[in-house]
Coordinates of N, CA and C in Angstrom, one line a residue:
M56 N 0.8 -1.5 0.0 CA 0.0 0.0 -0.1 C 0.9 1.3 -0.1
S57 N 0.6 2.3 -0.9 CA 1.5 3.3 -0.8 C 0.8 4.1 0.0
E58 N 1.8 5.3 0.2 CA 1.1 6.6 1.2 C 0.0 7.1 0.9
S59 N -0.1 7.4 -0.5 CA -1.2 8.0 -1.5 C -2.6 7.2 -0.8
Q60 N -2.7 6.0 -0.8 CA -3.6 5.3 -0.7 C -4.2 4.8 0.7
Q61 N -4.8 5.0 1.5 CA -5.4 4.7 2.5 C -6.5 4.0 2.9
M62 N -6.4 3.8 4.0 CA -7.3 2.7 4.5 C -8.8 3.4 4.8
P63 N -9.9 2.6 4.4 CA -10.9 3.4 4.5 C -11.0 3.3 6.5
E64 N -12.0 4.6 6.4 CA -12.8 4.4 7.7 C -13.4 3.6 7.9
G65 N -13.5 3.3 9.0 CA -14.6 2.3 9.5 C -14.9 2.3 11.2
P66 N -15.2 1.1 11.7 CA -15.4 1.4 12.9 C -14.0 1.0 13.8
R67 N -13.3 1.7 15.0 CA -12.1 0.9 15.0 C -12.3 -0.1 16.5
T68 N -11.5 -0.9 16.4 CA -11.3 -1.9 17.4 C -11.1 -1.1 18.8
P69 N -12.0 -1.2 19.9 CA -11.4 -0.6 21.1 C -10.2 -1.1 21.8
V70 N -9.3 -0.3 22.4 CA -7.9 -0.8 22.6 C -8.4 -1.6 24.2
K71 N -7.7 -2.2 24.2 CA -8.3 -3.0 25.7 C -7.0 -2.3 26.8
R72 N -7.6 -1.5 27.6 CA -6.7 -1.0 28.8 C -6.8 -1.8 29.8
G73 N -5.7 -1.9 30.8 CA -5.6 -2.1 32.3 C -5.5 -3.9 32.4
G74 N -6.1 -4.6 31.4 CA -5.8 -6.0 31.3 C -6.7 -6.8 32.0
G75 N -7.3 -7.7 31.7 CA -8.2 -8.5 32.7 C -9.5 -7.9 32.9
D76 N -10.1 -8.7 34.1 CA -11.4 -8.4 34.6 C -11.4 -7.0 35.1
P77 N -12.2 -6.3 35.1 CA -12.3 -5.0 36.0 C -12.4 -5.6 37.5
G78 N -12.9 -6.5 37.9 CA -13.2 -6.8 39.2 C -12.1 -7.3 39.9
S79 N -11.0 -7.7 39.3 CA -9.9 -8.1 39.5 C -8.6 -7.1 40.1
R80 N -9.2 -6.3 39.4 CA -8.0 -5.1 39.1 C -8.1 -3.9 40.6
G81 N -7.0 -4.3 41.3 CA -7.2 -3.6 42.9 C -7.0 -4.8 43.8
R82 N -7.0 -4.3 45.2 CA -6.9 -5.5 46.2 C -8.0 -4.8 47.0
T83 N -8.4 -6.0 48.0 CA -9.5 -5.8 48.9 C -9.0 -6.6 50.2
T84 N -9.0 -5.6 51.0 CA -8.3 -6.1 52.4 C -9.6 -6.1 53.3
I85 N -9.6 -7.5 54.3 CA -10.9 -7.5 55.5 C -10.3 -7.2 56.8
A86 N -10.9 -6.2 57.3 CA -10.4 -6.4 58.9 C -10.8 -7.5 59.5
D87 N -10.1 -7.3 60.7 CA -10.2 -8.6 61.4 C -11.8 -8.7 61.9
G88 N -12.1 -7.1 62.5 CA -13.7 -7.4 63.1 C -14.5 -7.4 62.3
V89 N -14.5 -7.1 61.0 CA -15.4 -8.1 60.2 C -15.7 -9.1 60.4
V90 N -14.3 -10.3 60.2 CA -14.5 -11.5 60.2 C -14.9 -12.1 61.7
E91 N -14.7 -11.1 62.7 CA -14.9 -11.4 64.2 C -16.9 -11.2 64.3
K92 N -17.2 -10.5 63.6 CA -18.8 -10.0 63.6 C -19.4 -11.3 62.8
I93 N -18.9 -11.6 61.8 CA -19.6 -12.5 60.6 C -19.9 -14.0 61.8
A94 N -18.2 -14.6 62.1 CA -18.0 -15.3 63.0 C -19.3 -15.5 63.8
G95 N -19.0 -14.4 64.9 CA -20.2 -14.3 66.2 C -21.5 -14.3 65.8
L96 N -22.1 -13.9 64.7 CA -23.0 -14.1 64.6 C -23.8 -15.6 64.2
A97 N -22.8 -16.0 63.5 CA -23.1 -17.2 62.8 C -22.9 -18.1 64.0
A98 N -22.0 -17.8 65.1 CA -22.3 -19.1 66.3 C -23.4 -18.9 67.2
R99 N -23.8 -17.5 67.1 CA -24.8 -17.4 67.8 C -26.3 -18.3 67.1
D100 N -26.3 -18.7 66.1 CA -27.4 -18.8 65.3 C -27.6 -20.5 65.6
V101 N -26.3 -21.2 66.4 CA -26.4 -22.3 66.8 C -27.4 -22.6 67.9
V102 N -28.2 -23.8 67.7 CA -29.1 -24.0 69.4 C -28.1 -24.8 70.1
G103 N -28.2 -24.1 71.2 CA -27.2 -24.9 72.2 C -26.3 -23.9 72.6
V104 N -25.8 -23.0 71.9 CA -25.2 -21.9 72.3 C -25.8 -20.8 73.0
H105 N -25.8 -20.9 74.4 CA -26.0 -19.6 75.2 C -25.8 -18.3 75.1
A106 N -24.6 -18.2 75.1 CA -23.8 -16.9 74.6 C -22.5 -17.1 74.5
M107 N -21.7 -15.9 74.1 CA -20.6 -15.6 73.7 C -19.7 -15.2 74.9
G108 N -18.3 -15.8 74.6 CA -17.3 -15.2 75.6 C -17.2 -15.8 77.2
S109 N -16.2 -15.1 78.0 CA -16.3 -15.8 79.0 C -17.0 -14.7 80.1
G110 N -17.3 -15.2 81.4 CA -18.3 -14.8 82.3 C -18.0 -13.4 82.3
F111 N -16.4 -13.0 82.8 CA -16.1 -11.4 82.8 C -16.7 -10.8 81.5
A112 N -16.6 -11.1 80.5 CA -16.7 -10.3 79.5 C -18.4 -10.4 79.0
R113 N -19.0 -11.2 79.3 CA -20.0 -11.1 79.6 C -21.1 -10.1 80.3
T114 N -20.6 -10.0 81.5 CA -20.6 -9.5 82.7 C -20.4 -7.7 82.3
L115 N -19.2 -7.2 81.9 CA -18.7 -6.0 81.6 C -19.3 -5.7 80.5
G116 N -19.8 -6.9 79.3 CA -20.8 -6.1 78.4 C -22.3 -5.8 79.0
A117 N -22.6 -6.8 79.5 CA -24.2 -6.5 80.4 C -24.0 -5.0 80.8
V118 N -23.3 -4.5 81.6 CA -23.1 -3.2 82.6 C -23.0 -2.2 81.4
R119 N -21.9 -2.5 80.5 CA -21.7 -1.5 79.3 C -23.3 -1.3 78.7
E120 N -23.9 -2.0 78.3 CA -25.1 -2.0 77.5 C -26.1 -1.4 78.4
R121 N -26.0 -1.2 79.5 CA -27.2 -0.5 80.5 C -26.6 1.1 80.9
V122 N -25.7 1.4 80.4 CA -24.9 2.5 80.3 C -25.5 3.2 79.2
P123 N -26.2 4.8 79.2 CA -26.5 5.2 78.2 C -25.3 5.5 77.3
G124 N -25.6 5.0 76.2 CA -24.7 5.5 74.8 C -23.7 4.2 75.1
G125 N -24.0 3.3 76.1 CA -23.0 1.8 75.8 C -22.8 1.2 75.1
G126 N -24.5 1.3 74.0 CA -24.2 0.4 72.5 C -25.1 -0.8 73.2
K127 N -25.4 -1.5 71.7 CA -26.1 -3.0 72.2 C -24.7 -3.8 72.3
A128 N -25.4 -5.2 72.5 CA -24.1 -6.4 72.8 C -23.4 -6.6 71.4
S129 N -22.1 -6.8 71.9 CA -21.2 -6.8 71.2 C -21.1 -8.2 70.0
A130 N -21.4 -7.7 68.6 CA -21.2 -9.0 67.8 C -20.1 -10.0 67.8
T131 N -19.2 -8.8 68.5 CA -17.7 -9.9 68.4 C -17.3 -10.3 69.4
R132 N -18.1 -10.5 71.0 CA -17.9 -10.7 72.1 C -17.6 -12.2 71.9
G133 N -16.3 -12.7 72.5 CA -15.7 -14.2 72.8 C -15.4 -15.0 71.2
V134 N -15.5 -13.9 70.4 CA -14.3 -14.1 69.1 C -13.0 -13.4 68.5
K135 N -12.1 -14.1 68.2 CA -10.5 -13.5 68.1 C -10.5 -14.2 66.7
A136 N -10.1 -13.4 65.5 CA -9.8 -14.0 64.4 C -8.6 -12.9 64.0
E137 N -7.6 -13.9 63.3 CA -6.1 -13.9 62.6 C -6.7 -13.5 61.3
V138 N -6.4 -12.3 60.3 CA -6.7 -12.5 58.9 C -5.6 -12.4 58.1
G139 N -5.4 -13.1 57.3 CA -3.9 -13.1 56.2 C -5.0 -12.4 54.8
E140 N -3.9 -12.2 54.0 CA -4.3 -11.9 52.5 C -5.4 -12.9 52.1
V141 N -5.2 -14.1 52.2 CA -6.3 -15.2 51.7 C -6.6 -16.6 52.8
Q142 N -6.3 -16.0 53.9 CA -6.7 -17.3 55.3 C -7.2 -16.3 56.6
T143 N -8.2 -17.1 57.4 CA -8.4 -16.7 58.5 C -8.3 -17.9 59.3
A144 N -8.2 -17.6 60.8 CA -7.8 -18.3 61.7 C -9.0 -17.7 62.7
L145 N -10.2 -18.8 63.5 CA -10.7 -18.0 64.6 C -10.9 -18.8 66.1
D146 N -10.4 -18.3 67.0 CA -10.8 -18.6 68.3 C -12.3 -18.3 68.6
L147 N -13.0 -18.8 69.2 CA -14.5 -18.6 69.6 C -14.8 -19.3 71.1
E148 N -15.1 -18.5 71.9 CA -15.1 -19.0 73.3 C -16.9 -18.8 73.5
I149 N -17.4 -20.1 73.9 CA -19.1 -20.3 74.1 C -19.7 -20.6 75.3
V150 N -20.7 -20.3 75.5 CA -21.6 -20.9 76.7 C -22.4 -21.7 76.3
V151 N -22.6 -23.0 76.3 CA -23.7 -23.9 75.8 C -24.7 -24.3 77.1
E152 N -25.8 -24.4 76.6 CA -27.1 -24.7 77.3 C -26.8 -26.4 78.4
Y153 N -27.2 -26.4 79.4 CA -27.3 -27.6 79.8 C -28.1 -28.4 79.2
G154 N -27.4 -29.9 79.0 CA -28.1 -31.1 78.5 C -27.8 -31.5 77.1
V155 N -26.9 -30.3 76.3 CA -26.7 -30.4 74.7 C -25.6 -31.2 74.9
S156 N -25.6 -31.9 73.5 CA -24.2 -32.6 73.5 C -22.8 -31.4 72.8
I157 N -21.8 -31.3 74.0 CA -21.0 -30.1 73.8 C -20.2 -30.5 72.4
A158 N -19.9 -32.0 72.0 CA -19.3 -32.3 70.8 C -20.0 -31.8 69.4
D159 N -21.6 -31.9 69.4 CA -22.1 -31.6 68.6 C -22.7 -30.1 68.4
V160 N -22.7 -29.7 69.8 CA -22.8 -27.9 69.3 C -21.5 -27.5 68.7
A161 N -20.0 -28.0 69.3 CA -18.9 -27.5 68.8 C -18.8 -27.6 67.2
R162 N -19.1 -29.0 66.8 CA -18.9 -29.3 65.1 C -20.1 -28.2 64.6
T163 N -21.3 -28.2 65.1 CA -22.3 -27.3 64.3 C -21.7 -25.7 64.2
V164 N -21.2 -25.3 65.5 CA -20.7 -24.0 65.4 C -19.8 -23.8 64.3
R165 N -18.7 -24.5 64.1 CA -17.5 -24.8 63.5 C -18.0 -24.6 61.9
E166 N -19.3 -26.0 61.8 CA -19.7 -25.6 60.0 C -20.2 -24.7 59.9
N167 N -21.1 -23.8 60.6 CA -21.8 -22.8 60.8 C -20.7 -21.3 60.6
V168 N -19.7 -21.2 61.0 CA -18.9 -20.6 61.4 C -18.0 -20.4 59.8
I169 N -17.5 -21.7 59.5 CA -16.7 -21.6 58.2 C -17.5 -21.1 57.0
S170 N -18.9 -21.7 57.4 CA -19.7 -21.1 56.0 C -19.9 -20.0 55.9
A171 N -20.3 -19.3 56.7 CA -20.4 -17.7 56.4 C -19.5 -16.9 56.1
V172 N -18.3 -17.6 57.0 CA -17.0 -16.5 56.8 C -16.5 -16.8 55.2
E173 N -16.3 -18.0 54.6 CA -16.1 -18.2 53.3 C -17.2 -17.7 52.4
R174 N -18.4 -17.8 52.7 CA -19.1 -17.1 51.9 C -19.4 -15.7 51.6
M175 N -19.2 -15.4 52.6 CA -19.2 -13.6 52.7 C -17.6 -13.1 52.4
T176 N -16.8 -13.9 52.6 CA -15.4 -12.9 52.7 C -14.5 -13.4 51.5
G177 N -14.4 -14.7 50.9 CA -13.8 -15.5 50.5 C -12.7 -15.9 50.8
L178 N -12.3 -15.9 51.9 CA -11.3 -16.1 52.6 C -11.3 -17.7 53.0
E179 N -10.2 -18.2 53.0 CA -10.2 -19.7 53.7 C -10.1 -19.5 54.8
V180 N -10.6 -20.4 55.7 CA -11.0 -20.5 57.1 C -10.3 -22.1 57.5
V181 N -8.8 -21.6 57.8 CA -8.0 -22.7 58.3 C -8.1 -23.5 59.5
E182 N -8.8 -22.7 60.6 CA -9.1 -23.6 61.7 C -10.2 -22.4 62.5
V183 N -11.0 -23.3 63.2 CA -11.9 -22.7 64.2 C -11.7 -23.4 65.4
N184 N -10.7 -22.8 66.4 CA -10.8 -23.4 67.8 C -11.9 -22.9 68.6
I185 N -12.8 -23.9 69.8 CA -13.7 -23.4 70.4 C -13.5 -24.0 71.9
A186 N -13.6 -22.8 72.7 CA -13.4 -22.9 74.1 C -14.8 -23.1 74.5
V187 N -15.3 -23.8 75.3 CA -16.4 -24.3 76.2 C -16.1 -23.6 77.6
S188 N -16.3 -22.0 78.1 CA -16.0 -21.9 79.2 C -17.0 -21.6 80.2
D189 N -18.3 -22.4 79.9 CA -19.5 -22.8 80.8 C -20.4 -23.4 80.3
V190 N -21.4 -23.7 81.2 CA -22.6 -24.3 81.1 C -23.9 -23.6 81.5
K191 N -24.5 -23.0 80.9 CA -25.8 -22.8 81.3 C -26.6 -23.4 82.1
L192 N -27.0 -23.7 83.5 CA -28.3 -24.3 84.1 C -29.3 -23.7 83.9
P193 N -30.5 -24.7 83.7 CA -31.9 -24.2 83.6 C -32.1 -23.5 84.6
D194 N -32.1 -23.3 86.1 CA -32.0 -22.8 86.9 C -31.5 -21.3 87.2
E195 N -30.3 -21.1 86.6 CA -29.3 -20.2 86.8 C -30.1 -18.8 85.9
E196 N -29.9 -17.7 87.0 CA -30.3 -16.2 86.1 C -29.2 -15.9 85.7
D197 N -29.6 -15.2 84.4 CA -28.7 -15.1 83.3 C -28.3 -13.8 83.8
E198 N -26.8 -13.4 83.5 CA -26.1 -12.4 84.3 C -26.4 -11.1 83.3
E199 N -26.9 -11.6 82.0 CA -27.3 -10.2 81.2 C -28.6 -9.9 81.5
E200 N -29.5 -11.1 82.2 CA -30.9 -10.6 82.2 C -31.1 -9.8 83.7
A201 N -30.3 -10.2 84.3 CA -30.2 -9.7 86.1 C -30.4 -8.4 85.8
E202 N -31.1 -8.0 87.1 CA -31.7 -6.3 87.0 C -30.4 -5.8 88.0
P203 N -30.3 -4.7 87.7 CA -29.0 -4.1 88.2 C -28.7 -3.8 89.7
R204 N -28.0 -3.8 90.1 CA -28.2 -3.8 91.5 C -28.3 -1.9 91.8
I205 N -27.6 -1.3 91.2 CA -27.5 0.4 91.1 C -28.7 0.8 90.0
Q206 N -29.6 2.0 90.6 CA -30.5 2.5 90.0 C -29.7 3.7 89.3

């Protein structure tokens, strides 16, 4: 083709910029607290889990909830997460109802937490360690529901 001959004008092919799927350009980071909230809510959904956290943490949380502006029950109480770029590990502390199989409750909590965290975050859950810190007896008054001594 000589310089005097030119290509006819027509639709141009768009130049692809940036390369790859637009959804994969950039980085997403997920805070430990986000994973802790998801795990805490998923664990509380399991039948047989009475509460999350140690007795002291639950008592402190109950007092904090009664103080004006103290906020609602913490979804992260009793949950600790370590979050990496593609994996996470969780430690949970639970109180179970008296009469339930602790092994079955722990297995169900593990399954529920892993499913929720992996589905919502895309992170691989490498382990969920569960510590059962107490058993709620039927005739025990719940610390979080007890009337405050100070008015």
